[in-house]
Amino acid sequence: MPFNKDDAGRWVPVFPRHELGTAFAAGVWNIGPGGGRFAPAMRPVLSLEETLAGLKDAGCTHVEFHDTEAESADAEKIMAAVNNAGLKVHMCTANLFKRGPEFANGNFGSPVAATRAESVRRTKDYIRTGIEVFGAQVYVYWMSSNGFGGPFQVNYKDLYQQTADGLSEVVSWMLSEYGPERALPIAIEPKPNEPVSWGAPADCGETLAVISLMPDELRPFVGTNLETCHSLMAGKRYAAELGLAAAAGKCFYVHLNGGTGLKFDEDLAFGDNDFGVAVESVHTLQEIGYDTVVGIDVQPLSTDTAAQQNASIARSVRNFRRAREVAARIDAAELNALRARADRAGLSELYARILSGVDG
Ligand code: 3MF
Ligand code: MG
């Protein structure tokens, strides 16, 4: 029952309920040999079965797939492997960035009509697989190649409107094919750049703006999948982006990880480098009532060995639970009293006290 009607008669997504910190999902791409333009491959390529076992061993209950990792034609076979590993598929997503040259110039908002049409076709195909084979609970549209790389490359008004139009075409097809009862919630994952120089949408605010460009009756079916490192790359406070998405009733999914600021997409483990971001993020997920599967989107560290293939995922799960323990030290009444009288010195004291566990 992905969508239900609320008391006001609006369609709202219904996600499987999991107490926060009891259900985690990661993608099969979160384990791998590593390597790239500036780093050596450090670990062997694993089979699907070894990868799924690695996710399970790291504390995952669910898995995520791109269509390039689990093609629709192989979905039944892959679903059997997922079942054998004791996992479920929570999220699926069409690869509109690395599948082929057709996406080198963008996807839904590309100035090239054939690219826009192919983006819609691939997305419909994988939503069908997500509903009919995987029993997925959310579909993610990471904007990936959508955006521009320099001046005059796109008509900016068209870029955002066509992105909304592509999503609208997908949602109206999905509703006509499956009805709201079987339709998959679509969560947009913004990112300010990489692989494109300027990403569209770049952050939570732009994502809500793109959703607002869709017809009223289609908007309830689209929300956000905010990623910690993407927010950091945009100079944003992750917890604040979660708050904005929740205020709009659009926090459909999350991708937790870590980073060190206005840098490249580091995909560090959740809680790496700045544990305070992890504590405030978990506390905010509690404040907004997030009670479903938590997504982890990390990469092994450049120095991780073959024995550490799933170390970043496992550390993210442990850090989530540590952050939940630390957040539990917060006395809500004290916190809200300090907020209500704008006592920032008191709030800074509280933050240091609960993070350090030292009263001082
Ligand atoms: C890139 C990402 C992506 C998306 C994924 C899901 C490779 O920075 O975060 O992971 O999360 O494509 O749609
Ligand atoms: Mg991600």
CSV table of C-alpha atoms and ligand atoms in Angstrom, one decimal:
chain,number,residue,atom,x,y,z
A,1,MET,CA,0.0,0.0,0.0
A,2,PRO,CA,2.6,2.7,-1.1
A,3,PHE,CA,-0.1,5.4,-1.1
A,4,ASN,CA,-3.2,6.0,1.1
A,5,LYS,CA,-5.6,8.9,1.5
A,6,ASP,CA,-5.2,11.1,4.6
A,7,ASP,CA,-8.1,12.6,6.5
A,8,ALA,CA,-8.1,15.6,4.1
A,9,GLY,CA,-8.4,13.2,1.2
A,10,ARG,CA,-4.8,13.8,-0.1
A,11,TRP,CA,-2.7,10.8,-1.3
A,12,VAL,CA,0.2,10.3,1.1
A,13,PRO,CA,3.0,7.7,0.9
A,14,VAL,CA,2.9,4.7,3.3
A,15,PHE,CA,6.3,3.3,4.0
A,16,PRO,CA,7.0,0.1,5.9
A,17,ARG,CA,7.4,1.0,9.6
A,18,HIS,CA,10.7,0.3,11.2
A,19,GLU,CA,11.8,1.8,14.5
A,20,LEU,CA,14.6,4.2,13.7
A,21,GLY,CA,17.9,2.3,13.6
A,22,THR,CA,16.4,-1.2,13.1
A,23,ALA,CA,16.4,-1.3,9.3
A,24,PHE,CA,19.2,-0.2,6.9
A,25,ALA,CA,19.6,-0.3,3.2
A,26,ALA,CA,22.7,0.1,1.0
A,27,GLY,CA,23.4,-0.3,-2.7
A,28,VAL,CA,25.4,-3.1,-4.2
A,29,TRP,CA,27.7,-0.2,-5.5
A,30,ASN,CA,28.7,0.6,-1.9
A,31,ILE,CA,31.0,-2.3,-2.0
A,32,GLY,CA,33.7,-2.7,-4.6
A,33,PRO,CA,37.4,-2.5,-5.8
A,34,GLY,CA,37.6,1.2,-5.7
A,35,GLY,CA,40.1,3.0,-7.9
A,36,GLY,CA,39.5,5.7,-10.4
A,37,ARG,CA,41.3,8.6,-12.0
A,38,PHE,CA,43.4,9.4,-8.9
A,39,ALA,CA,43.4,6.2,-6.8
A,40,PRO,CA,44.4,2.5,-7.3
A,41,ALA,CA,42.0,-0.3,-7.1
A,42,MET,CA,42.5,-1.8,-3.7
A,43,ARG,CA,40.0,-4.7,-3.4
A,44,PRO,CA,38.8,-7.6,-5.7
A,45,VAL,CA,35.6,-7.4,-7.6
A,46,LEU,CA,33.0,-9.5,-5.7
A,47,SER,CA,30.1,-11.6,-7.1
A,48,LEU,CA,26.5,-10.6,-6.4
A,49,GLU,CA,26.2,-13.3,-3.7
A,50,GLU,CA,29.4,-12.1,-2.0
A,51,THR,CA,28.2,-8.5,-2.2
A,52,LEU,CA,24.8,-9.3,-0.7
A,53,ALA,CA,26.5,-11.3,2.1
A,54,GLY,CA,28.7,-8.3,2.7
A,55,LEU,CA,25.7,-6.0,3.1
A,56,LYS,CA,24.0,-8.4,5.4
A,57,ASP,CA,27.1,-8.9,7.5
A,58,ALA,CA,27.4,-5.1,7.8
A,59,GLY,CA,24.0,-4.8,9.4
A,60,CYS,CA,21.8,-4.2,6.3
A,61,THR,CA,18.2,-5.5,6.1
A,62,HIS,CA,17.6,-4.2,2.6
A,63,VAL,CA,19.4,-3.6,-0.7
A,64,GLU,CA,19.3,-1.0,-3.4
A,65,PHE,CA,19.8,-1.5,-7.2
A,66,HIS,CA,20.6,0.6,-10.3
A,67,ASP,CA,19.2,-0.9,-13.4
A,68,THR,CA,22.7,-1.3,-14.7
A,69,GLU,CA,23.5,-3.6,-11.7
A,70,ALA,CA,20.3,-5.6,-11.9
A,71,GLU,CA,18.9,-5.4,-15.4
A,72,SER,CA,15.1,-5.8,-15.7
A,73,ALA,CA,15.7,-9.0,-17.8
A,74,ASP,CA,17.6,-10.6,-14.9
A,75,ALA,CA,15.4,-9.3,-12.1
A,76,GLU,CA,13.7,-12.5,-11.2
A,77,LYS,CA,17.1,-14.3,-10.9
A,78,ILE,CA,18.5,-11.5,-8.9
A,79,MET,CA,15.5,-11.3,-6.6
A,80,ALA,CA,16.1,-15.0,-5.8
A,81,ALA,CA,19.7,-14.2,-4.8
A,82,VAL,CA,18.4,-11.3,-2.6
A,83,ASN,CA,15.9,-13.7,-0.9
A,84,ASN,CA,18.7,-16.3,-0.4
A,85,ALA,CA,20.8,-13.6,1.3
A,86,GLY,CA,18.0,-12.8,3.7
A,87,LEU,CA,17.5,-9.3,2.4
A,88,LYS,CA,14.7,-7.3,0.8
A,89,VAL,CA,14.8,-4.7,-2.0
A,90,HIS,CA,13.9,-1.3,-0.6
A,91,MET,CA,14.9,1.0,-3.4
A,92,CYS,CA,15.5,0.9,-7.2
A,93,THR,CA,16.7,3.5,-9.6
A,94,ALA,CA,17.5,3.8,-13.3
A,95,ASN,CA,21.0,4.8,-14.1
A,96,LEU,CA,20.6,8.1,-16.1
A,97,PHE,CA,24.4,8.9,-15.9
A,98,LYS,CA,26.7,6.0,-16.8
A,99,ARG,CA,24.5,3.6,-18.8
A,100,GLY,CA,25.7,5.2,-22.0
A,101,PRO,CA,26.5,8.2,-24.2
A,102,GLU,CA,22.9,9.0,-24.5
A,103,PHE,CA,23.0,10.5,-20.9
A,104,ALA,CA,26.3,12.4,-21.3
A,105,ASN,CA,24.3,15.7,-21.9
A,106,GLY,CA,21.7,15.3,-19.2
A,107,ASN,CA,18.5,13.4,-18.7
A,108,PHE,CA,14.9,14.7,-17.9
A,109,GLY,CA,16.1,18.3,-18.4
A,110,SER,CA,18.4,17.8,-21.3
A,111,PRO,CA,18.1,20.2,-24.2
A,112,VAL,CA,18.1,17.1,-26.5
A,113,ALA,CA,14.6,15.7,-27.0
A,114,ALA,CA,15.8,12.1,-27.6
A,115,THR,CA,17.6,12.2,-24.3
A,116,ARG,CA,14.5,13.3,-22.4
A,117,ALA,CA,12.4,10.6,-24.0
A,118,GLU,CA,15.0,7.9,-23.2
A,119,SER,CA,15.2,9.1,-19.6
A,120,VAL,CA,11.4,8.7,-19.3
A,121,ARG,CA,11.5,5.3,-21.0
A,122,ARG,CA,14.3,3.9,-18.8
A,123,THR,CA,12.6,5.3,-15.6
A,124,LYS,CA,9.2,3.7,-16.5
A,125,ASP,CA,10.9,0.4,-17.3
A,126,TYR,CA,12.6,0.2,-13.9
A,127,ILE,CA,9.6,1.4,-11.9
A,128,ARG,CA,7.8,-1.5,-13.5
A,129,THR,CA,10.5,-3.9,-12.4
A,130,GLY,CA,10.5,-2.3,-8.9
A,131,ILE,CA,6.8,-2.9,-8.5
A,132,GLU,CA,6.3,-6.2,-10.3
A,133,VAL,CA,9.5,-8.1,-9.3
A,134,PHE,CA,11.4,-6.4,-6.5
A,135,GLY,CA,8.5,-5.3,-4.4
A,136,ALA,CA,10.5,-2.1,-3.8
A,137,GLN,CA,9.1,0.6,-1.5
A,138,VAL,CA,10.7,3.7,-3.0
A,139,TYR,CA,12.1,4.7,-6.4
A,140,VAL,CA,15.0,7.2,-6.4
A,141,TYR,CA,15.7,9.7,-9.2
A,142,TRP,CA,19.2,11.0,-8.6
A,143,MET,CA,19.5,13.9,-10.9
A,144,SER,CA,23.1,12.8,-11.8
A,145,SER,CA,23.8,14.2,-15.3
A,146,ASN,CA,20.9,16.7,-15.2
A,147,GLY,CA,22.1,20.3,-15.2
A,148,PHE,CA,24.7,22.2,-17.2
A,149,GLY,CA,28.4,22.5,-17.6
A,150,GLY,CA,28.9,26.1,-18.7
A,151,PRO,CA,27.2,29.3,-20.0
A,152,PHE,CA,24.5,29.1,-22.7
A,153,GLN,CA,24.4,25.3,-22.7
A,154,VAL,CA,20.8,25.1,-21.7
A,155,ASN,CA,17.7,27.3,-21.6
A,156,TYR,CA,17.5,27.6,-17.8
A,157,LYS,CA,13.7,27.9,-17.6
A,158,ASP,CA,13.3,24.9,-19.8
A,159,LEU,CA,15.9,22.9,-17.8
A,160,TYR,CA,13.7,23.0,-14.6
A,161,GLN,CA,10.3,22.8,-16.4
A,162,GLN,CA,11.4,19.9,-18.5
A,163,THR,CA,12.8,18.1,-15.5
A,164,ALA,CA,9.3,18.5,-13.8
A,165,ASP,CA,7.6,17.5,-17.1
A,166,GLY,CA,9.7,14.3,-17.3
A,167,LEU,CA,8.7,13.3,-13.8
A,168,SER,CA,5.1,14.2,-14.5
A,169,GLU,CA,5.0,11.9,-17.5
A,170,VAL,CA,6.4,9.1,-15.4
A,171,VAL,CA,4.0,9.7,-12.5
A,172,SER,CA,0.9,9.9,-14.7
A,173,TRP,CA,1.9,6.7,-16.6
A,174,MET,CA,2.6,5.0,-13.2
A,175,LEU,CA,-0.9,6.0,-11.9
A,176,SER,CA,-2.6,4.8,-15.1
A,177,GLU,CA,-0.7,1.5,-15.1
A,178,TYR,CA,-0.8,0.7,-11.3
A,179,GLY,CA,-3.1,3.1,-9.5
A,180,PRO,CA,-2.1,4.9,-6.3
A,181,GLU,CA,-2.4,1.7,-4.3
A,182,ARG,CA,0.6,0.1,-6.1
A,183,ALA,CA,2.4,3.3,-7.3
A,184,LEU,CA,6.0,3.7,-6.1
A,185,PRO,CA,6.8,6.9,-4.2
A,186,ILE,CA,9.5,8.7,-6.2
A,187,ALA,CA,12.2,10.4,-4.2
A,188,ILE,CA,14.4,13.0,-6.0
A,189,GLU,CA,18.0,13.0,-4.8
A,190,PRO,CA,19.6,16.5,-5.4
A,191,LYS,CA,23.3,17.2,-5.7
A,192,PRO,CA,25.0,20.6,-6.4
A,193,ASN,CA,27.6,19.2,-8.9
A,194,GLU,CA,29.3,16.0,-10.1
A,195,PRO,CA,29.2,14.5,-12.6
A,196,VAL,CA,27.8,17.8,-14.0
A,197,SER,CA,29.3,21.2,-13.1
A,198,TRP,CA,25.9,22.6,-11.9
A,199,GLY,CA,23.4,20.0,-10.9
A,200,ALA,CA,19.6,20.4,-11.3
A,201,PRO,CA,18.1,20.2,-8.7
A,202,ALA,CA,21.1,21.1,-6.5
A,203,ASP,CA,19.6,20.9,-3.0
A,204,CYS,CA,16.3,20.4,-1.0
A,205,GLY,CA,14.9,23.9,-1.9
A,206,GLU,CA,15.4,23.4,-5.6
A,207,THR,CA,13.9,19.9,-5.4
A,208,LEU,CA,10.7,21.3,-3.8
A,209,ALA,CA,10.7,24.0,-6.4
A,210,VAL,CA,10.9,21.4,-9.2
A,211,ILE,CA,8.1,19.4,-7.6
A,212,SER,CA,6.0,22.6,-7.4
A,213,LEU,CA,6.3,22.9,-11.3
A,214,MET,CA,4.4,19.6,-11.6
A,215,PRO,CA,0.5,19.5,-11.9
A,216,ASP,CA,-1.2,19.5,-8.5
A,217,GLU,CA,-2.6,16.0,-8.8
A,218,LEU,CA,0.8,14.5,-9.5
A,219,ARG,CA,2.8,16.2,-6.7
A,220,PRO,CA,1.9,13.9,-3.8
A,221,PHE,CA,3.7,11.1,-5.5
A,222,VAL,CA,7.1,12.8,-5.5
A,223,GLY,CA,9.4,13.7,-2.6
A,224,THR,CA,13.0,13.9,-1.6
A,225,ASN,CA,16.0,11.5,-0.9
A,226,LEU,CA,18.5,13.8,0.7
A,227,GLU,CA,22.1,12.7,1.1
A,228,THR,CA,24.4,14.0,3.8
A,229,CYS,CA,27.4,14.6,1.6
A,230,HIS,CA,25.4,16.2,-1.2
A,231,SER,CA,24.1,18.8,1.4
A,232,LEU,CA,27.7,19.4,2.7
A,233,MET,CA,28.9,19.9,-0.9
A,234,ALA,CA,26.1,22.5,-1.3
A,235,GLY,CA,27.3,24.3,1.9
A,236,LYS,CA,24.1,23.2,3.7
A,237,ARG,CA,23.5,21.8,7.2
A,238,TYR,CA,22.1,18.3,6.5
A,239,ALA,CA,19.7,18.4,9.4
A,240,ALA,CA,18.2,21.7,8.2
A,241,GLU,CA,17.6,20.2,4.7
A,242,LEU,CA,15.8,17.3,6.4
A,243,GLY,CA,13.7,19.8,8.3
A,244,LEU,CA,12.7,21.6,5.1
A,245,ALA,CA,11.8,18.4,3.4
A,246,ALA,CA,9.7,17.3,6.4
A,247,ALA,CA,8.0,20.7,6.6
A,248,ALA,CA,6.8,20.0,3.0
A,249,GLY,CA,5.8,16.4,3.9
A,250,LYS,CA,8.4,15.2,1.4
A,251,CYS,CA,11.0,13.3,3.4
A,252,PHE,CA,10.4,10.0,1.5
A,253,TYR,CA,13.9,8.5,2.0
A,254,VAL,CA,17.4,9.4,3.1
A,255,HIS,CA,21.0,8.6,2.1
A,256,LEU,CA,23.3,8.9,5.0
A,257,ASN,CA,27.1,9.2,4.8
A,258,GLY,CA,29.9,11.6,5.7
A,259,GLY,CA,32.1,14.3,4.3
A,260,THR,CA,34.5,17.1,5.2
A,261,GLY,CA,32.8,20.1,3.7
A,262,LEU,CA,32.7,22.0,0.4
A,263,LYS,CA,34.7,19.3,-1.4
A,264,PHE,CA,34.1,16.5,-3.8
A,265,ASP,CA,31.6,13.7,-3.1
A,266,GLU,CA,33.6,11.8,-0.4
A,267,ASP,CA,30.9,9.3,0.5
A,268,LEU,CA,32.7,8.7,3.9
A,269,ALA,CA,30.9,6.5,6.5
A,270,PHE,CA,28.1,8.2,8.4
A,271,GLY,CA,29.7,9.9,11.4
A,272,ASP,CA,33.2,9.9,10.0
A,273,ASN,CA,35.1,13.2,10.4
A,274,ASP,CA,32.2,15.1,12.1
A,275,PHE,CA,30.2,12.9,14.5
A,276,GLY,CA,28.2,16.0,15.5
A,277,VAL,CA,26.6,16.0,12.1
A,278,ALA,CA,25.5,12.4,12.7
A,279,VAL,CA,24.1,13.2,16.1
A,280,GLU,CA,22.1,16.2,14.9
A,281,SER,CA,20.9,14.3,11.8
A,282,VAL,CA,19.6,11.3,13.9
A,283,HIS,CA,18.0,13.7,16.4
A,284,THR,CA,16.3,15.5,13.5
A,285,LEU,CA,15.1,12.2,12.0
A,286,GLN,CA,13.5,11.5,15.4
A,287,GLU,CA,12.0,15.1,15.6
A,288,ILE,CA,10.4,14.7,12.2
A,289,GLY,CA,9.1,11.2,13.0
A,290,TYR,CA,11.1,9.3,10.3
A,291,ASP,CA,10.3,5.6,11.0
A,292,THR,CA,11.2,3.6,8.0
A,293,VAL,CA,14.3,2.1,6.3
A,294,VAL,CA,17.4,4.3,6.5
A,295,GLY,CA,19.6,4.4,3.4
A,296,ILE,CA,23.4,4.3,3.6
A,297,ASP,CA,25.3,5.5,0.5
A,298,VAL,CA,29.0,5.2,1.2
A,299,GLN,CA,32.2,4.0,-0.5
A,300,PRO,CA,35.1,2.0,1.1
A,301,LEU,CA,37.9,4.3,2.1
A,302,SER,CA,40.8,4.5,-0.4
A,303,THR,CA,43.0,2.5,2.0
A,304,ASP,CA,40.4,-0.2,2.7
A,305,THR,CA,41.7,-3.7,2.0
A,306,ALA,CA,39.9,-6.7,0.7
A,307,ALA,CA,38.9,-7.6,4.3
A,308,GLN,CA,37.4,-4.2,4.7
A,309,GLN,CA,35.0,-4.2,1.7
A,310,ASN,CA,31.9,-3.5,3.8
A,311,ALA,CA,33.7,-1.6,6.6
A,312,SER,CA,32.2,1.8,5.7
A,313,ILE,CA,28.7,0.5,5.7
A,314,ALA,CA,29.2,-1.4,9.0
A,315,ARG,CA,30.7,1.7,10.7
A,316,SER,CA,27.8,3.8,9.4
A,317,VAL,CA,25.3,1.4,11.0
A,318,ARG,CA,27.3,1.4,14.3
A,319,ASN,CA,27.7,5.2,14.2
A,320,PHE,CA,23.9,5.6,13.6
A,321,ARG,CA,23.3,3.6,16.8
A,322,ARG,CA,26.0,5.5,18.7
A,323,ALA,CA,24.5,8.8,17.5
A,324,ARG,CA,21.1,7.6,18.6
A,325,GLU,CA,22.6,6.9,22.1
A,326,VAL,CA,24.1,10.4,22.2
A,327,ALA,CA,21.0,12.0,21.0
A,328,ALA,CA,19.1,10.2,23.8
A,329,ARG,CA,21.1,12.4,26.3
A,330,ILE,CA,19.2,15.4,25.1
A,331,ASP,CA,16.5,16.6,27.4
A,332,ALA,CA,13.8,17.8,25.0
A,333,ALA,CA,12.3,20.2,27.5
A,334,GLU,CA,15.7,21.8,28.2
A,335,LEU,CA,16.5,21.9,24.5
A,336,ASN,CA,13.2,23.6,23.6
A,337,ALA,CA,13.4,26.0,26.5
A,338,LEU,CA,16.9,27.1,25.3
A,339,ARG,CA,15.6,27.5,21.7
A,340,ALA,CA,12.5,29.4,22.9
A,341,ARG,CA,14.6,32.0,24.6
A,342,ALA,CA,17.2,32.0,21.8
A,343,ASP,CA,20.0,31.1,24.3
A,344,ARG,CA,22.6,30.2,21.8
A,345,ALA,CA,25.4,30.0,24.4
A,346,GLY,CA,23.2,27.6,26.4
A,347,LEU,CA,22.6,25.5,23.2
A,348,SER,CA,26.3,25.4,22.4
A,349,GLU,CA,27.0,24.3,26.0
A,350,LEU,CA,24.3,21.6,25.6
A,351,TYR,CA,25.8,20.4,22.3
A,352,ALA,CA,29.3,20.1,23.7
A,353,ARG,CA,28.0,18.4,26.9
A,354,ILE,CA,25.9,15.7,25.1
A,355,LEU,CA,28.5,15.1,22.4
A,356,SER,CA,31.4,14.8,24.8
A,357,GLY,CA,29.4,13.1,27.6
A,358,VAL,CA,31.3,15.5,29.9
A,359,ASP,CA,29.4,18.0,32.1
A,360,GLY,CA,32.5,20.2,32.4
B,1,3MF,C1,25.8,9.9,-6.3
B,1,3MF,C2,24.8,9.1,-5.5
B,1,3MF,C3,24.2,8.0,-6.2
B,1,3MF,C4,22.7,7.9,-6.0
B,1,3MF,C5,22.2,6.6,-6.6
B,1,3MF,C6,20.7,6.4,-6.3
B,1,3MF,C7,25.8,6.4,-6.7
B,1,3MF,O1,26.5,10.9,-5.5
B,1,3MF,O2,24.6,9.4,-4.4
B,1,3MF,O3,24.8,6.8,-5.8
B,1,3MF,O4,22.4,7.8,-4.6
B,1,3MF,O5,22.4,6.7,-8.0
B,1,3MF,O6,19.9,6.9,-7.2
B,2,MG,MG,23.2,8.7,-2.9
